Amino acid sequence: MEHRRFVEFCDACRNFRYIGLCYGPPGIGKTLSAVRYSRADQIQPRDAWTNEVKDNRPIDTVLYTTSVVNTPSRVDIDISMAKERVRNILLDPILQEARIVLDEIRLKDEKRRRDIIDKPGCSPENPPAVDPTYFETYKHYQARQRAVSDPTTLILVDEADRLHMNSLEQMRSIFDQGTAGMVLIGMPGIEKRIARFPQFYSRIGFVHEFRPLDANQVQELLPRCWAPAGIKLPDGPLSPEVVASLIRMTGGNFRLLTRLLTQIERVLSVNDLHHVSVEVVEAARDSLVIGTN
């Protein structure tokens, strides 16, 4: 399917350190594939400075969504912060270990200091020197943190159509100064627009057209009882007539398919139905703005 082709495309851009262009019409799953590939949905921010990941697999891809208002400095800061968040995932275990070890040393030092001061003949004005173990341990963990290099090996730039000329030049600078590949994701025509910038265009190694699902792919997907996240449809495969209706109404557009299945769940729930029929699909379609099919 298209996601597998997208994965192969991104792997090539990463391995060969090229800039890649991915384009396709809206709603066919470009952003969803980028989120899954970057595993951005696995990152959980704990506070403004630290993040953690839901599993033990490494995160080495940055997903950056271009803001509507973008300047070279804004792009540079946003991508730097995104890369730092990825690096913080590697730093977090070191910080947690350092916090535990240093707290234990501090408590031991305070207890030893109190025991010495409480002895007869010891003046509170002249406490014993603090054991340097704490500071040596602190410097050890600081060195470990500095030794953690930037893990980012690929930068995915979603909504790349929004990038202005100077912001594109900033992207080129980020690519030239770093060691990561880059993928720009946008609408059809972005490849022609970027072709007008020869310095940027000369760095493009791969181009990938993200296409809508064809009828065979939808027929392969739906009989597996696939449904969008959070949507529960009746158990059992959909009938061939229902699958044909879904294909005809969505034209392989993944976003429309997701919205239509979501609406089908609502129609079933409201009418206390337990079977997806062509009539249910048509009722769900009537409440959506999905164009003429």
CSV table of C-alpha atoms in Angstrom, one decimal, residues 12-251:
chain,number,residue,atom,x,y,z
A,12,ALA,CA,16.2,6.1,1.0
A,13,CYS,CA,16.3,9.8,1.9
A,14,ARG,CA,17.7,8.9,5.3
A,15,ASN,CA,20.3,6.4,4.1
A,16,PHE,CA,21.6,8.5,1.2
A,17,ARG,CA,21.1,11.8,3.0
A,18,TYR,CA,19.1,13.4,0.3
A,19,ILE,CA,16.3,15.9,0.2
A,20,GLY,CA,13.1,14.1,-1.0
A,21,LEU,CA,9.8,15.6,-2.3
A,22,CYS,CA,6.6,13.8,-1.5
A,23,TYR,CA,3.4,15.2,-2.9
A,24,GLY,CA,-0.2,14.2,-3.4
A,25,PRO,CA,-3.8,15.5,-3.2
A,26,PRO,CA,-5.3,16.3,0.2
A,27,GLY,CA,-6.8,13.6,2.4
A,28,ILE,CA,-5.0,10.6,1.0
A,29,GLY,CA,-2.9,9.9,4.2
A,30,LYS,CA,0.4,11.8,3.7
A,31,THR,CA,0.3,13.3,7.2
A,32,LEU,CA,-0.9,10.1,8.8
A,33,SER,CA,2.0,8.2,7.2
A,34,ALA,CA,4.5,10.9,8.3
A,35,VAL,CA,3.2,10.6,11.9
A,36,ARG,CA,3.5,6.8,11.9
A,37,TYR,CA,6.9,6.8,10.3
A,38,SER,CA,8.3,9.4,12.6
A,39,ARG,CA,6.5,7.8,15.6
A,40,ALA,CA,5.5,11.2,16.7
A,41,ASP,CA,2.4,9.7,18.2
A,42,GLN,CA,4.6,7.7,20.6
A,43,ILE,CA,6.2,10.8,22.2
A,44,GLN,CA,4.5,12.0,25.4
A,45,PRO,CA,5.6,15.4,26.7
A,46,ARG,CA,5.8,15.3,30.5
A,47,ASP,CA,6.5,19.0,30.9
A,48,ALA,CA,7.8,22.0,28.9
A,49,TRP,CA,11.4,20.5,28.8
A,50,THR,CA,11.2,16.7,28.8
A,51,ASN,CA,9.6,14.0,26.8
A,52,GLU,CA,9.3,10.2,27.0
A,53,VAL,CA,8.4,7.5,24.6
A,54,LYS,CA,5.8,4.8,25.1
A,55,ASP,CA,8.1,2.0,24.1
A,56,ASN,CA,11.8,1.2,23.9
A,57,ARG,CA,12.3,1.7,20.2
A,58,PRO,CA,14.6,4.6,19.2
A,59,ILE,CA,13.2,7.9,17.9
A,60,ASP,CA,15.4,9.4,15.3
A,61,THR,CA,13.0,11.3,13.0
A,62,VAL,CA,11.7,14.8,13.5
A,63,LEU,CA,8.3,15.7,12.2
A,64,TYR,CA,7.9,19.5,11.7
A,65,THR,CA,4.6,21.0,10.5
A,66,THR,CA,5.2,24.3,8.8
A,67,SER,CA,3.2,27.1,10.4
A,68,VAL,CA,1.1,29.5,8.4
A,69,VAL,CA,3.4,32.4,9.4
A,70,ASN,CA,6.9,31.3,8.8
A,71,THR,CA,10.2,33.2,8.7
A,72,PRO,CA,13.7,31.9,8.4
A,73,SER,CA,14.4,32.5,12.0
A,74,ARG,CA,11.1,30.9,13.1
A,75,VAL,CA,11.8,27.8,10.9
A,76,ASP,CA,15.3,27.5,12.4
A,77,ILE,CA,14.1,27.8,16.0
A,78,ASP,CA,11.2,25.4,15.5
A,79,ILE,CA,13.3,22.7,13.9
A,80,SER,CA,16.0,23.2,16.5
A,81,MET,CA,13.5,22.8,19.3
A,82,ALA,CA,12.0,19.7,17.6
A,83,LYS,CA,15.4,18.1,17.4
A,84,GLU,CA,16.2,19.0,21.0
A,85,ARG,CA,12.9,17.3,22.1
A,86,VAL,CA,14.0,14.1,20.3
A,87,ARG,CA,17.4,14.3,21.9
A,88,ASN,CA,15.8,14.8,25.4
A,89,ILE,CA,14.3,11.4,25.0
A,90,LEU,CA,17.8,9.9,25.1
A,91,LEU,CA,18.8,12.3,27.9
A,92,ASP,CA,15.9,11.5,30.1
A,93,PRO,CA,17.2,8.1,31.5
A,94,ILE,CA,20.5,9.8,32.3
A,95,LEU,CA,18.8,12.7,34.1
A,96,GLN,CA,16.6,10.3,36.1
A,97,GLU,CA,19.5,8.2,37.1
A,98,ALA,CA,21.6,11.3,38.1
A,99,ARG,CA,18.7,12.6,40.2
A,100,ILE,CA,18.4,9.4,42.2
A,101,VAL,CA,22.2,9.0,42.7
A,102,LEU,CA,22.8,12.6,43.6
A,103,ASP,CA,19.9,12.6,46.1
A,104,GLU,CA,21.3,9.6,47.8
A,105,ILE,CA,24.7,11.2,48.1
A,106,ARG,CA,23.2,14.4,49.3
A,107,LEU,CA,21.2,12.7,52.1
A,108,LYS,CA,24.3,10.7,53.2
A,109,ASP,CA,26.4,13.9,53.3
A,110,GLU,CA,23.8,15.7,55.3
A,111,LYS,CA,23.5,12.8,57.8
A,112,ARG,CA,27.3,12.6,58.2
A,113,ARG,CA,27.5,16.4,58.6
A,114,ARG,CA,24.9,16.3,61.4
A,115,ASP,CA,26.5,13.3,63.1
A,116,ILE,CA,29.9,15.2,63.2
A,117,ILE,CA,28.4,18.5,64.3
A,118,ASP,CA,26.4,16.8,67.1
A,119,LYS,CA,29.6,15.4,68.7
A,120,PRO,CA,30.8,17.2,71.8
A,121,GLY,CA,33.5,19.7,71.1
A,122,CYS,CA,32.5,20.4,67.5
A,123,SER,CA,31.7,24.0,66.8
A,124,PRO,CA,28.7,24.7,64.5
A,125,GLU,CA,30.7,27.7,63.1
A,126,ASN,CA,33.3,25.3,61.7
A,127,PRO,CA,31.5,22.4,60.1
A,128,PRO,CA,33.5,19.7,58.3
A,129,ALA,CA,34.2,20.1,54.6
A,130,VAL,CA,31.6,18.7,52.3
A,131,ASP,CA,32.6,15.4,50.7
A,132,PRO,CA,33.5,16.1,47.0
A,133,THR,CA,31.9,12.9,45.9
A,134,TYR,CA,28.7,14.8,45.1
A,135,PHE,CA,30.4,17.2,42.8
A,136,GLU,CA,32.5,14.6,41.1
A,137,THR,CA,29.3,12.5,40.5
A,138,TYR,CA,27.6,15.6,39.2
A,139,LYS,CA,30.4,16.3,36.7
A,140,HIS,CA,30.3,12.7,35.6
A,141,TYR,CA,26.6,12.9,34.6
A,142,GLN,CA,27.1,16.2,33.0
A,143,ALA,CA,29.8,14.6,30.8
A,144,ARG,CA,27.5,11.8,29.9
A,145,GLN,CA,24.8,14.3,28.8
A,146,ARG,CA,27.3,16.2,26.7
A,147,ALA,CA,28.4,12.9,25.0
A,148,VAL,CA,24.8,12.3,23.8
A,149,SER,CA,24.8,13.5,20.2
A,150,ASP,CA,21.8,14.6,18.1
A,151,PRO,CA,20.0,11.3,17.1
A,152,THR,CA,18.0,12.9,14.3
A,153,THR,CA,18.8,11.3,11.0
A,154,LEU,CA,15.7,12.5,9.0
A,155,ILE,CA,13.5,15.6,9.1
A,156,LEU,CA,10.0,15.4,7.8
A,157,VAL,CA,8.5,18.8,6.8
A,158,ASP,CA,4.7,18.6,6.5
A,159,GLU,CA,2.7,21.4,4.8
A,160,ALA,CA,5.8,22.4,2.9
A,161,ASP,CA,3.7,24.4,0.5
A,162,ARG,CA,3.5,27.1,3.1
A,163,LEU,CA,7.3,27.7,3.0
A,164,HIS,CA,8.2,31.1,1.6
A,165,MET,CA,11.3,31.6,-0.6
A,166,ASN,CA,13.5,32.7,2.3
A,167,SER,CA,12.2,29.9,4.5
A,168,LEU,CA,13.1,27.4,1.8
A,169,GLU,CA,16.6,28.9,1.8
A,170,GLN,CA,16.7,28.4,5.6
A,171,MET,CA,15.7,24.7,5.0
A,172,ARG,CA,18.6,24.3,2.6
A,173,SER,CA,20.9,25.8,5.2
A,174,ILE,CA,19.6,23.4,7.9
A,175,PHE,CA,20.2,20.5,5.5
A,176,ASP,CA,23.7,21.6,4.5
A,177,GLN,CA,24.8,22.2,8.2
A,178,GLY,CA,23.4,19.0,9.5
A,179,THR,CA,23.9,15.3,8.9
A,180,ALA,CA,20.2,14.3,8.5
A,181,GLY,CA,18.2,13.7,5.4
A,182,MET,CA,15.0,15.8,4.7
A,183,VAL,CA,11.6,15.1,3.2
A,184,LEU,CA,9.2,17.9,2.1
A,185,ILE,CA,5.6,16.9,2.0
A,186,GLY,CA,3.1,19.0,0.1
A,187,MET,CA,0.4,19.2,-2.6
A,188,PRO,CA,0.9,18.4,-6.3
A,189,GLY,CA,2.8,21.2,-7.9
A,190,ILE,CA,5.3,21.7,-5.1
A,191,GLU,CA,7.9,19.9,-7.3
A,192,LYS,CA,7.4,22.5,-10.1
A,193,ARG,CA,7.6,25.4,-7.6
A,194,ILE,CA,10.8,24.2,-6.0
A,195,ALA,CA,12.3,23.6,-9.5
A,196,ARG,CA,12.5,27.4,-9.7
A,197,PHE,CA,15.2,27.4,-6.9
A,198,PRO,CA,18.1,25.6,-8.6
A,199,GLN,CA,20.4,25.6,-5.4
A,200,PHE,CA,17.6,23.8,-3.5
A,201,TYR,CA,16.4,21.6,-6.4
A,202,SER,CA,20.0,20.3,-7.0
A,203,ARG,CA,19.9,18.7,-3.6
A,204,ILE,CA,16.7,16.7,-4.3
A,205,GLY,CA,17.5,13.0,-4.7
A,206,PHE,CA,14.1,11.4,-4.7
A,207,VAL,CA,10.5,12.3,-5.6
A,208,HIS,CA,7.5,10.3,-4.4
A,209,GLU,CA,3.9,10.8,-5.6
A,210,PHE,CA,1.5,9.7,-2.8
A,211,ARG,CA,-1.5,8.3,-4.6
A,212,PRO,CA,-5.1,7.6,-3.4
A,213,LEU,CA,-6.0,4.0,-2.6
A,214,ASP,CA,-7.1,2.1,-5.6
A,215,ALA,CA,-10.1,-0.2,-5.6
A,216,ASN,CA,-8.0,-3.3,-5.0
A,217,GLN,CA,-6.3,-1.8,-1.9
A,218,VAL,CA,-9.6,-0.7,-0.4
A,219,GLN,CA,-11.1,-4.2,-1.0
A,220,GLU,CA,-8.0,-5.6,0.7
A,221,LEU,CA,-8.3,-3.2,3.6
A,222,LEU,CA,-12.0,-3.3,4.5
A,223,PRO,CA,-12.6,-7.1,4.7
A,224,ARG,CA,-10.0,-7.1,7.5
A,225,CYS,CA,-12.6,-5.3,9.6
A,226,TRP,CA,-10.3,-2.2,9.6
A,227,ALA,CA,-11.7,0.9,11.2
A,228,PRO,CA,-10.2,4.3,12.3
A,229,ALA,CA,-8.8,4.6,15.8
A,230,GLY,CA,-11.6,4.9,18.3
A,231,ILE,CA,-14.3,3.7,15.9
A,232,LYS,CA,-16.1,0.4,16.7
A,233,LEU,CA,-18.0,-1.2,13.8
A,234,PRO,CA,-20.0,-4.5,14.0
A,235,ASP,CA,-17.9,-7.6,13.9
A,236,GLY,CA,-17.7,-9.5,10.7
A,237,PRO,CA,-16.6,-8.6,7.2
A,238,LEU,CA,-18.5,-6.0,5.2
A,239,SER,CA,-20.6,-7.3,2.3
A,240,PRO,CA,-19.2,-6.8,-1.3
A,241,GLU,CA,-22.1,-4.3,-2.0
A,242,VAL,CA,-21.1,-2.1,1.0
A,243,VAL,CA,-17.4,-2.2,0.0
A,244,ALA,CA,-18.3,-1.2,-3.5
A,245,SER,CA,-20.4,1.7,-2.2
A,246,LEU,CA,-17.5,2.9,0.1
A,247,ILE,CA,-15.1,2.7,-2.9
A,248,ARG,CA,-17.5,4.7,-5.1
A,249,MET,CA,-18.2,7.4,-2.5
A,250,THR,CA,-14.6,8.0,-1.4
A,251,GLY,CA,-12.6,7.4,-4.5
